Tab-separated table of C-alpha atoms in Angstrom:
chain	number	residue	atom	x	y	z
A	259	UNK	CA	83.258	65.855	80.858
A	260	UNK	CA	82.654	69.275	81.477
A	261	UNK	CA	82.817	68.360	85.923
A	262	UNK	CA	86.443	66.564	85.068
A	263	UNK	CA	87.609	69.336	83.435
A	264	UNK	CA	85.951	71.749	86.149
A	265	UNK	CA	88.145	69.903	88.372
A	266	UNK	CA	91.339	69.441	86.413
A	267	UNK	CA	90.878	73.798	86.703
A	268	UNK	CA	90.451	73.696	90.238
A	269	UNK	CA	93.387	71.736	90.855
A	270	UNK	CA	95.431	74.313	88.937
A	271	UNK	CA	94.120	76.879	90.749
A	272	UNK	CA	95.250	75.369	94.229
A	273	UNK	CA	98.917	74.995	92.284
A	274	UNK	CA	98.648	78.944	90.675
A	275	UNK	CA	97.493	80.392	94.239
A	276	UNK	CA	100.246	78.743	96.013
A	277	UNK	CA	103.222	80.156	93.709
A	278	UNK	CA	101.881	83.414	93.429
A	279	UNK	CA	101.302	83.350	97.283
A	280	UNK	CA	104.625	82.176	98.464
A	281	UNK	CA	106.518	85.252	95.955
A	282	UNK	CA	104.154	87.947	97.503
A	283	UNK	CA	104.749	86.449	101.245
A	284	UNK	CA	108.352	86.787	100.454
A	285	UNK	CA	107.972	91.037	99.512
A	286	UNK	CA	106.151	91.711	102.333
A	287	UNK	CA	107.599	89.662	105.189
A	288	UNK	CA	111.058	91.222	103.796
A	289	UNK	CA	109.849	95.164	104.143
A	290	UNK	CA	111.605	96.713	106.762
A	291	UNK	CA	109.714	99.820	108.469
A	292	UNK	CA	111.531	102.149	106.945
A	293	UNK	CA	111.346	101.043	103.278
A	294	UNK	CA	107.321	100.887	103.958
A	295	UNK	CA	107.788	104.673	105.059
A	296	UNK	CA	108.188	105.058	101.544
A	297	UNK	CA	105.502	104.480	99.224
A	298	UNK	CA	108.178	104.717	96.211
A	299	UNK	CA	110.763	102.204	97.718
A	300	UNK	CA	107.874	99.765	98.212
A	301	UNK	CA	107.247	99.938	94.109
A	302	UNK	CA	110.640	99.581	93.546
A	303	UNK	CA	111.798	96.906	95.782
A	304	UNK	CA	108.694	95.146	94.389
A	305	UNK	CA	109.502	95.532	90.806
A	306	UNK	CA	113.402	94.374	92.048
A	307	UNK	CA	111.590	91.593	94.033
A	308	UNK	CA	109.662	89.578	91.015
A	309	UNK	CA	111.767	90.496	87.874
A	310	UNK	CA	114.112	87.392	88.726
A	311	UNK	CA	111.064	84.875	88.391
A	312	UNK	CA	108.152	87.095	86.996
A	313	UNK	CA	108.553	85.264	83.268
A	314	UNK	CA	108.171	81.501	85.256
A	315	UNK	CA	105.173	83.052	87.116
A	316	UNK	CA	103.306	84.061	83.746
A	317	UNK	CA	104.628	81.242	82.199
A	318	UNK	CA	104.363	78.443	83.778
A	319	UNK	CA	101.758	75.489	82.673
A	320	UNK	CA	99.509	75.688	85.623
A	321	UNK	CA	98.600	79.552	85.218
A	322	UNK	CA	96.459	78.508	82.216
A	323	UNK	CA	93.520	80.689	81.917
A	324	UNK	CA	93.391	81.007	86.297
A	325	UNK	CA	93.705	84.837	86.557
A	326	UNK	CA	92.178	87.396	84.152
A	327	UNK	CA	94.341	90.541	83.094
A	328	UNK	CA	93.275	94.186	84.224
A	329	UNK	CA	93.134	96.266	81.021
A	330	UNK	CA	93.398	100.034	81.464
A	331	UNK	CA	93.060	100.241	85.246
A	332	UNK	CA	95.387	102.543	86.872
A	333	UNK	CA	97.180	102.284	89.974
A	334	UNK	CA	94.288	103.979	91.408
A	335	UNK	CA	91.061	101.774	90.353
A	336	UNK	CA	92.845	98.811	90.935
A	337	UNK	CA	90.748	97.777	94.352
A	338	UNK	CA	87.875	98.790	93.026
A	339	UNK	CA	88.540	96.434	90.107
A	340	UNK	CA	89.515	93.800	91.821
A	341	UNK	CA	86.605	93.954	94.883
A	342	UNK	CA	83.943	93.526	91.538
A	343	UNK	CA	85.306	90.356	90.176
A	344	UNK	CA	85.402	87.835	93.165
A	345	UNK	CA	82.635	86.068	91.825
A	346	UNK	CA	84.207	85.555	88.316
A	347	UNK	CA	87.861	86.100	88.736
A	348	UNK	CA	90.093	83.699	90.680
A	349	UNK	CA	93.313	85.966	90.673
A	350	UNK	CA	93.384	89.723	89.074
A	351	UNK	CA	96.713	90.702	87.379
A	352	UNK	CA	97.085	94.458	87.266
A	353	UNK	CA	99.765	96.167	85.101
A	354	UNK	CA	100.354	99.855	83.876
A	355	UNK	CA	100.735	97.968	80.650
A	356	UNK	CA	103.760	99.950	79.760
A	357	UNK	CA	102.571	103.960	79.743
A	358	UNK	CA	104.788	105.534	81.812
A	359	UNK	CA	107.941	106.758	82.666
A	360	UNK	CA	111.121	104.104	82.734
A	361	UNK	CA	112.073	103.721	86.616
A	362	UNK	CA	115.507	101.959	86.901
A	363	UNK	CA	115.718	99.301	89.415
A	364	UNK	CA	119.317	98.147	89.130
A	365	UNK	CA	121.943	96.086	86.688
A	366	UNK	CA	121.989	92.366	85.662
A	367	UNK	CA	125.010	90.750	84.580
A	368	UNK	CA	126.300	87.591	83.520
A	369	UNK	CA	129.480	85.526	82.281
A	370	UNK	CA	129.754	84.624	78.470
A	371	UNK	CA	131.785	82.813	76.580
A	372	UNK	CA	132.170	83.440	72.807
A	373	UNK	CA	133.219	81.117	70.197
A	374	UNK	CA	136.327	82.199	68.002
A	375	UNK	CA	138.175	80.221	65.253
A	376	UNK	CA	138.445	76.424	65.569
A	377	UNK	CA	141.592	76.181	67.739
A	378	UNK	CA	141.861	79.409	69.623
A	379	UNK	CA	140.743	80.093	73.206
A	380	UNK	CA	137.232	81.011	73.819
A	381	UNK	CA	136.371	84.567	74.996
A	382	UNK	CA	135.627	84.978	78.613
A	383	UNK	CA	133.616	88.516	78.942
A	384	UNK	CA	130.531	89.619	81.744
A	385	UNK	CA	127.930	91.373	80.322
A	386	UNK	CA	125.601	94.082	82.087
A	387	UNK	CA	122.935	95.632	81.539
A	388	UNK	CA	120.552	97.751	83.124
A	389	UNK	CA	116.723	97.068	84.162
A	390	UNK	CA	113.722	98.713	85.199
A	391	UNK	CA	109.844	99.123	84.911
A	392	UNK	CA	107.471	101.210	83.253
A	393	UNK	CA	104.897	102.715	85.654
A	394	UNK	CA	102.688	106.021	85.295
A	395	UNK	CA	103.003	106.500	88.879
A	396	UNK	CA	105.322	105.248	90.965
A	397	UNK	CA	103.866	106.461	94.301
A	398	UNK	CA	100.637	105.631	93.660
A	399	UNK	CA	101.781	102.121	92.968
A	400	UNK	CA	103.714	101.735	96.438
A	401	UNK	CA	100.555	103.130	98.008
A	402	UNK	CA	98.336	100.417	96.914
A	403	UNK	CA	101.032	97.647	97.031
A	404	UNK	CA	100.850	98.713	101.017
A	405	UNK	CA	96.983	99.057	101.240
A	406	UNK	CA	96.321	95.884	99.398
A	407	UNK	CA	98.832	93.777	101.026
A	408	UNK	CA	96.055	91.812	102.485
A	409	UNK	CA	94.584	91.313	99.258
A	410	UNK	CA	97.811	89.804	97.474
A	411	UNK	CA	98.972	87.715	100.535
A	412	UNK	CA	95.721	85.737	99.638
A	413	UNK	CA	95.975	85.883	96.307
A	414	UNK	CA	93.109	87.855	95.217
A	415	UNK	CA	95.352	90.044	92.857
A	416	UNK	CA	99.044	90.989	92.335
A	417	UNK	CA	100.919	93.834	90.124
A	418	UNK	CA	102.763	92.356	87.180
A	419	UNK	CA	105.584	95.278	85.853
A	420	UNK	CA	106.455	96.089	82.987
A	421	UNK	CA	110.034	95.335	83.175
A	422	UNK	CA	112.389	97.893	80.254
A	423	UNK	CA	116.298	97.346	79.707
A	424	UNK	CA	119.225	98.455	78.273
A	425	UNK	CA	121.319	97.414	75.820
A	426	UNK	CA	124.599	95.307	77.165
A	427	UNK	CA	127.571	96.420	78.065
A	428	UNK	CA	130.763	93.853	78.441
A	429	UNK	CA	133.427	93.773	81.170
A	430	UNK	CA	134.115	97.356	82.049
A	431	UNK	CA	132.224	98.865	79.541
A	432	UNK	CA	129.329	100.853	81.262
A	433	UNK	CA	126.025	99.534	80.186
A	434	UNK	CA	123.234	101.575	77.821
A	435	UNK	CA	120.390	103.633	78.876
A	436	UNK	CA	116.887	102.124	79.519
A	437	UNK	CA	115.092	101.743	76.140
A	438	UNK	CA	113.232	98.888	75.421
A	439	UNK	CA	110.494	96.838	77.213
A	440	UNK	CA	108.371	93.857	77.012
A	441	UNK	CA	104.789	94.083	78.487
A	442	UNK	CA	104.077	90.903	79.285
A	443	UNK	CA	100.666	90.884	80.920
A	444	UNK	CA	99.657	91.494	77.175
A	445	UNK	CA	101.760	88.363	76.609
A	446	UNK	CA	98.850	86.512	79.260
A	447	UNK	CA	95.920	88.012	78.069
A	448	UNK	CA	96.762	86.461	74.183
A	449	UNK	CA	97.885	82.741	75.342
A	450	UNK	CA	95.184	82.077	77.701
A	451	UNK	CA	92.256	84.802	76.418
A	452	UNK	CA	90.855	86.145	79.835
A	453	UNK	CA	90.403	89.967	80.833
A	454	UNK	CA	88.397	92.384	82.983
A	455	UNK	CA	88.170	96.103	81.399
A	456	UNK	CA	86.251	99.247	83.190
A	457	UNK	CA	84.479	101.431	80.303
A	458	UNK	CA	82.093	104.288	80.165
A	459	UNK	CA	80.657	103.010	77.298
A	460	UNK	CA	80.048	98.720	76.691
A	461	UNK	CA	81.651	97.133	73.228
A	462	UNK	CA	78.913	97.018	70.181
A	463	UNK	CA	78.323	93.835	68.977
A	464	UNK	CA	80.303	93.364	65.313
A	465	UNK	CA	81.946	90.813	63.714
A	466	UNK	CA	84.852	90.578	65.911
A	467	UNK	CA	82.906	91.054	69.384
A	468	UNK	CA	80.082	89.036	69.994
A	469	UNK	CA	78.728	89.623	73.648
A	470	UNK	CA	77.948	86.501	75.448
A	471	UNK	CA	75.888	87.817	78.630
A	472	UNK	CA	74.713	91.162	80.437
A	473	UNK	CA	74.090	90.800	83.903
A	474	UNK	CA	74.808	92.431	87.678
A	475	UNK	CA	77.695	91.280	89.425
A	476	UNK	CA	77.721	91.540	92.846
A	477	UNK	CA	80.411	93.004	95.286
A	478	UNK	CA	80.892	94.323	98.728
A	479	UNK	CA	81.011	98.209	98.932
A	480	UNK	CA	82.637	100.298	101.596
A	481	UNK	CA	85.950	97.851	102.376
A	482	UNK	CA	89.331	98.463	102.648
A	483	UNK	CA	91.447	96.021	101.051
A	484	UNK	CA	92.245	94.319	103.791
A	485	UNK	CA	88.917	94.642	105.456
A	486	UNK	CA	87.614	93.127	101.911
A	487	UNK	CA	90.612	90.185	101.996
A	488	UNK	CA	90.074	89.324	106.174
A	489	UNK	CA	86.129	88.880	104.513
A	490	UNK	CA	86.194	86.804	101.599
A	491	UNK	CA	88.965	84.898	103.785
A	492	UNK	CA	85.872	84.099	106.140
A	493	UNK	CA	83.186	83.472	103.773
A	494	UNK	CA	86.065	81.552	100.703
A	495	UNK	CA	83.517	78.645	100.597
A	496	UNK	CA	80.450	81.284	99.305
A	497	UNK	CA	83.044	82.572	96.793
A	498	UNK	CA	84.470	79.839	95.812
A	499	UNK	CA	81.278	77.654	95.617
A	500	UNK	CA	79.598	80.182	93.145
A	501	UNK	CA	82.539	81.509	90.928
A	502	UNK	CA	82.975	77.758	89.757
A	503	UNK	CA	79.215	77.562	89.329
A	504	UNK	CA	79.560	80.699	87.186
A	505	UNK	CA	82.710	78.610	85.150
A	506	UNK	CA	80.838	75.741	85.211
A	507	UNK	CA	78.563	77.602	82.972
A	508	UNK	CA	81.455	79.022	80.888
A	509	UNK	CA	83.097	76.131	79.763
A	510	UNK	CA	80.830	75.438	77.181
A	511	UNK	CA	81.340	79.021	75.724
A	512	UNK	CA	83.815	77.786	72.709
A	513	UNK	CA	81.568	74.906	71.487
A	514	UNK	CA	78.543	77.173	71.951
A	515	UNK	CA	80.049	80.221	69.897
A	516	UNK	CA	80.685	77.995	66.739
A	517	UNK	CA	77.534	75.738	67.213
A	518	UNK	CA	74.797	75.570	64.282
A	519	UNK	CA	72.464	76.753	66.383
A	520	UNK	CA	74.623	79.124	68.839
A	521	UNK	CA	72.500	81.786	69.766
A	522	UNK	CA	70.294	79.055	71.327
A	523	UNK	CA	73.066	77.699	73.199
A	524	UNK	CA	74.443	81.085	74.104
A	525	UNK	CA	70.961	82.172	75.797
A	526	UNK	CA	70.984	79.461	77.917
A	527	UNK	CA	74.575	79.734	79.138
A	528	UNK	CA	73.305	83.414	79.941
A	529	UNK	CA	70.477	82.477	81.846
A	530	UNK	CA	72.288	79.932	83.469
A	531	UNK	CA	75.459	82.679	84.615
A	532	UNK	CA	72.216	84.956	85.721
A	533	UNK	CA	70.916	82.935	87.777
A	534	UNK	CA	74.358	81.916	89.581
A	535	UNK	CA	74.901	85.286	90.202
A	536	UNK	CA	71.928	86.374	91.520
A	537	UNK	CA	71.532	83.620	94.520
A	538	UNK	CA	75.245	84.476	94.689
A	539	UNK	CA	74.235	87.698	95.689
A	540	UNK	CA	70.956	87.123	97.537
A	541	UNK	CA	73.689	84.572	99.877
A	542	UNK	CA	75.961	87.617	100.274
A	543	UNK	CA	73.166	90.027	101.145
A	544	UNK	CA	72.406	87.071	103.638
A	545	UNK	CA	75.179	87.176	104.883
A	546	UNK	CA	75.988	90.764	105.562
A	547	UNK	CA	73.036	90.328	108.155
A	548	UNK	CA	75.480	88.246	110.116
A	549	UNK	CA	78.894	86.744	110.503
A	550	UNK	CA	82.413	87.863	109.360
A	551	UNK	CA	80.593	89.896	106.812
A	552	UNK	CA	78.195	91.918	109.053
A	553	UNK	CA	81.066	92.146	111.390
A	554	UNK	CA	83.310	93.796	108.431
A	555	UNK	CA	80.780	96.498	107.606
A	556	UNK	CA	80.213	95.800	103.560
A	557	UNK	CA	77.200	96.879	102.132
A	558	UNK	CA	75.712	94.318	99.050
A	559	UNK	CA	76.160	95.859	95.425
A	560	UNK	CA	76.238	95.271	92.166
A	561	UNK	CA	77.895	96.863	88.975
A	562	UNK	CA	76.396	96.509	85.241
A	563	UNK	CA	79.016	93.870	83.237
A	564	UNK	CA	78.926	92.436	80.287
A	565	UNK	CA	80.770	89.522	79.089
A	566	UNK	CA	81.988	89.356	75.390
A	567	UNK	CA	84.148	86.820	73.143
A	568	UNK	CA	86.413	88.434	70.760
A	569	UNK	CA	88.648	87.426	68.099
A	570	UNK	CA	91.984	86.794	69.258
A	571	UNK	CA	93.248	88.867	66.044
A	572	UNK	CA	90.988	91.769	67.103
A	573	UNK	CA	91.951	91.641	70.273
A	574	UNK	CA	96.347	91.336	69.722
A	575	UNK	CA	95.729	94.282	67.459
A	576	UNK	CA	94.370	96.712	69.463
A	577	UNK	CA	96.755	95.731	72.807
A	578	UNK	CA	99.649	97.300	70.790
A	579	UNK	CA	101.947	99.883	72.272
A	580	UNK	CA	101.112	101.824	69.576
A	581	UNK	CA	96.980	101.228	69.676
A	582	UNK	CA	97.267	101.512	73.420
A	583	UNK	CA	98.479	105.139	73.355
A	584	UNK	CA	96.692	105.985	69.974
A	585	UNK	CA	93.265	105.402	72.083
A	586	UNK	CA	94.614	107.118	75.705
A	587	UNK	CA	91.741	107.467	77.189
A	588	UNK	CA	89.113	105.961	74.597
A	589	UNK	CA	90.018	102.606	75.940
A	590	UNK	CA	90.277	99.209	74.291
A	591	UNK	CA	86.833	98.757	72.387
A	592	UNK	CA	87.648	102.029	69.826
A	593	UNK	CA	90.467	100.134	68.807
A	594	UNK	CA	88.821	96.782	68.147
A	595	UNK	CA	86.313	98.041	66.280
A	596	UNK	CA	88.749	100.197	64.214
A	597	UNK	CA	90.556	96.717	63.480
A	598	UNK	CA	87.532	95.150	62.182
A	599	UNK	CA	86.614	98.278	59.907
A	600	UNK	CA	90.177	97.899	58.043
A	601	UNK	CA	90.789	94.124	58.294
A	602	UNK	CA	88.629	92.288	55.518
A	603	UNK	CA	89.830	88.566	56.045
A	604	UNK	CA	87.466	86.247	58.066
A	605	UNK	CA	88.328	86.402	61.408
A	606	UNK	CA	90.551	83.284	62.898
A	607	UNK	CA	91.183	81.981	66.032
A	608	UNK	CA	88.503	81.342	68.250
A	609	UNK	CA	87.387	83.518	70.829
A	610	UNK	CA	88.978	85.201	73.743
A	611	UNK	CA	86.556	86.533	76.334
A	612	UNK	CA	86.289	89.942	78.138
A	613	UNK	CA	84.325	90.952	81.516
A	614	UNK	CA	83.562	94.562	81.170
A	615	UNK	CA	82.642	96.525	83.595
A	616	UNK	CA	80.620	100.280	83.597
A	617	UNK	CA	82.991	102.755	85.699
């Protein structure tokens, strides 16, 4: 059961990689030299780039649970997110999750017709309306959308905006401000209940959060992005072989979270996603010895993680606008717990499940 299903995920995968791919290919191989001159055209023509199809992208069947969403990662951790995941992450989606300033990226219009009295001639009109995204910084963005080209040609990770817009303007009438905007990459993270989050300090273990396993995942220090994508391109079969051992072992999580006996269950799963990891990276330490990766200069490492489940409730509470700048800098976990201090009904939902990382 659980190899068909293993399979059924990897097949989706192949599918997911492939449309993700084949928008990204179509941003870069479009830059001209001069827009890459500018690190703030590159955002922009990238936010102008996906908004037609970014809603298909997110929403389409086969993305189901295939790439985890970045919480709280700036523009400026987002490599050194992504380069500690690649042995538990398939594809990384990254988002400013709407704190920011509005950038506008240009007008959208369309041809309506409205219904009038049984009779009478419908209404022809075209209405506009502005659009843009929601960034914290727009440079910074561009920059890494340049340096980690490599790493979202092969669809390691990609940027998913924030898109804002204004209210609608008809025929000649000139369309409204930027005011309102949708994140989302929030959106993902509740229909399909995967996430990575950097924190100084891990989530306590409460009635809402119930961690799962603590272990070392390993990584490759000291690479650019595209030193880190040309590597993992080489060596796809060592990543690829233990990241599906490492689901392999997750799969079970759900039934093992609400069995009888579930901290049984959950111990071995741990042990299990341990031991993965570690001849994952006693291979990649191998490996560094020799071969693309001793020719790309990464030295082995490893970062503390934990994974934990959380209630879906928990978790769509405290990934509100409004939680999300109430906590700033706090993070995610402050908020969670706050929602499980001031929410007394049982918890419902399942689980949704976490990998957080020590910054």
């Amino acid at each position: 059961m659980l190899r068909r299903r293993l399979r059924a995920w990897q097949d989706r995968r192949a599918r997911h990689d492939r449309s993700i791919a084949v928008q990204l290919n179509k941003f870069y191989d479009s830059l001209t030299p001069q827009e890459r001159s500018s690190a703030e055209d590159v955002a922009l023509k990238y936010g102008r780039a996906l908004h037609p199809e970014y809603q298909l992208l997110l929403h389409r069947p086969a993305a189901a649970s295939l790439h985890h969403v970045g919480l709280f990662a700036e523009p400026g951790s987002f490599t050194h997110v992504t380069r500690r995941t690649v042995f538990v992450v398939d594809t990384l989606l990254l988002s400013d999750h709407g704190i920011g300033a509005m950038h506008q990226l240009g007008t959208c219009s369309r041809d309506v017709s409205f219904s009038s009295l049984p009779g009478e001639m419908p209404y022809e009109a075209t209405l506009t309306h502005r659009y843009g995204m929601v960034t914290k910084d727009l440079t910074e963005l561009g920059r890494w959308l340049l340096d980690a080209e490599p790493l979202l040609r092969a669809g390691l990770a990609w940027y998913g905006p924030v898109f804002a817009r204004g209210k609608s303007g008809e025929n000649r009438e000139p369309p409204g401000p930027l005011s309102s905007f949708e994140d989302l990459t929030v959106d993902h993270v509740m229909w399909h209940g995967r996430a990575v989050d950097l924190v100084e300090v891990k989530p306590l273990a409460g009635r809402v959060v119930r961690p799962i396993v603590e272990t070392d995942l390993p990584f490759l220090d000291g690479l650019s992005p595209g030193a880190l994508a040309r590597a993992l391109g080489e060596e796809s079969d060592v990543r690829a072989r233990y990241r599906d051992l490492v689901r392999s072992d997750l799969l079970e999580l759900d039934g093992a979270l609400e069995a009888v006996h579930s901290q049984a269950a959950l111990e071995r799963i741990a042990r299990s996603v341990r031991g993965h990891l570690g001849a994952a990276a006693a291979e990649m330490a191998g490996a560094t010895r020799s071969g693309a990766l001793a020719r790309a200069g990464g030295v082995p490492n490893s970062v503390r993680a934990v994974l934990v489940a959380v209630r879906p409730d928990a978790l769509r509470s405290a990934l509100t606008v409004g939680a999300r700048r109430a906590a700033g800098g706090a993070g995610l976990w402050p908020a969670v717990h706050a929602f499980a201090e001031t929410e007394h009904r049982a918890p419902r939902g399942g689980w949704h499940y976490v990998w957080v990382l020590r910054k």
